[in-house]
Short mmCIF file of C-alpha atoms and ligand atoms in Angstrom, two decimals:
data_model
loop_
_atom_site.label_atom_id
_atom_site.label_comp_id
_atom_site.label_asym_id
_atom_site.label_seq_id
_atom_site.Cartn_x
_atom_site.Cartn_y
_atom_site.Cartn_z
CA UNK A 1 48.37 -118.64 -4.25
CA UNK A 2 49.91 -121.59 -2.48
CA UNK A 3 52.43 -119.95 0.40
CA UNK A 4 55.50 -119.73 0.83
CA UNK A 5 56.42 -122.94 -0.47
CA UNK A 6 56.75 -123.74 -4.57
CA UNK A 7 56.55 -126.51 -6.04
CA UNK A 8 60.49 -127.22 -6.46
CA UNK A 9 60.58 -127.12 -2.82
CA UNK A 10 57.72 -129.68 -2.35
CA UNK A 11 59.28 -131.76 -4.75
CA UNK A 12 62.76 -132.23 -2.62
CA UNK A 13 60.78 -132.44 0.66
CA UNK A 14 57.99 -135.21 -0.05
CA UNK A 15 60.34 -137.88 1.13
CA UNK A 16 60.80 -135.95 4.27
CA UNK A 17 57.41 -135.54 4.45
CA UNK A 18 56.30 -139.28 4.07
CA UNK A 19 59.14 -140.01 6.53
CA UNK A 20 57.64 -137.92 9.09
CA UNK A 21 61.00 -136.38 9.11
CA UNK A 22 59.79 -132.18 8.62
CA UNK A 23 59.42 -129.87 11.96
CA UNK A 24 55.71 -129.22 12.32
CA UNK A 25 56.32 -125.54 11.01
CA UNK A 26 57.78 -126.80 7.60
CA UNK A 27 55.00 -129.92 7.77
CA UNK A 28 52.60 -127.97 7.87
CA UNK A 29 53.61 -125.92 4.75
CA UNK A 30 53.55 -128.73 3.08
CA UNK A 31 49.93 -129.66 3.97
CA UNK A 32 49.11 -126.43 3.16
CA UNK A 33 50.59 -126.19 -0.33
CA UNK A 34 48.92 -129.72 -1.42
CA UNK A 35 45.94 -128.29 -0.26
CA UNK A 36 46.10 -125.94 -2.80
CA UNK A 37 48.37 -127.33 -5.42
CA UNK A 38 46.68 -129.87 -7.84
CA UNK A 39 49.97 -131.13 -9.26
CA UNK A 40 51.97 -131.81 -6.11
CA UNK A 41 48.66 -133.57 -4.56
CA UNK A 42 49.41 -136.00 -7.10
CA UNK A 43 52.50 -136.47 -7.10
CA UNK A 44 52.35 -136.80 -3.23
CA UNK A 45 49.98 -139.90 -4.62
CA UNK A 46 51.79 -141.17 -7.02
CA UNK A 47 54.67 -141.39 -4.48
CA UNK A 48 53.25 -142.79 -2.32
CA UNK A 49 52.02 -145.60 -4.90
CA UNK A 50 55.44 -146.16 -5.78
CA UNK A 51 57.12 -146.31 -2.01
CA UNK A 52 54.03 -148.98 -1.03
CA UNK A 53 54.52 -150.59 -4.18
CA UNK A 54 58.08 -151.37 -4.42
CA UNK A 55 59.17 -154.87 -4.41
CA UNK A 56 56.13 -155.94 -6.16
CA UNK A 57 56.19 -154.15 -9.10
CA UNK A 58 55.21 -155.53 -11.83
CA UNK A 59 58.12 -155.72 -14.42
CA UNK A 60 56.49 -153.81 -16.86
CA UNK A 61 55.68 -151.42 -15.10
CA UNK A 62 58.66 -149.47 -14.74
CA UNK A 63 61.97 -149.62 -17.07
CA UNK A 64 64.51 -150.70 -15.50
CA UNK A 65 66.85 -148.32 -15.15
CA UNK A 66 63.87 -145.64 -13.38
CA UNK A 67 63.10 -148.67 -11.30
CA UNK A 68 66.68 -149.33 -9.97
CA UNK A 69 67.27 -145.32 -9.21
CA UNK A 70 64.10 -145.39 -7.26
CA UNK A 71 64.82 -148.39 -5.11
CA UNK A 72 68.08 -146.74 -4.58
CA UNK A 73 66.70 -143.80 -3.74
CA UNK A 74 64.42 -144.73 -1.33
CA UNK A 75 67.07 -147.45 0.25
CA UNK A 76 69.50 -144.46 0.52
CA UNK A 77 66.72 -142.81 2.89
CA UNK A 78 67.20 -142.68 7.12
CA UNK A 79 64.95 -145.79 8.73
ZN1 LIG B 101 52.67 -127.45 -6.11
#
């Protein structure tokens, strides 16, 4: 079991959640569910890879049209 919270709903919340952005109640749902959930623990990590890593990408590493919606994406989110 992993809560109250699927995976769908992890999903649109991890950049909330990296942003520190979640009330406690809903943060800690989160924690909970990657405690549980394989998957979403690593795409929490690979996240995370790709927020720290951005700007010094190799170019390779991403095409880049995925690399151009994710720097948008993550330029489109509050400071
Ligand atoms: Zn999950």
């Amino acid at each position: 079991m992993t809560g109250d919270l699927d995976c769908d709903r992890l999903v649109e919340l991890v950049t909330d959640f990296l942003d520190g952005a979640l009330d406690a109640d809903t943060e800690r749902r989160v924690v909970d569910h990657l405690a549980l959930c394989d998957g979403c623990g690593e795409y929490l990590d690979q996240i995370r890879d790709t927020a720290r890593g951005l700007g010094e990408l190799p170019p390779d590493r991403l095409p880049e049209r995925a690399r151009a919606a994710l720097l948008a994406a993550f330029r489109a989110l509050p400071e």
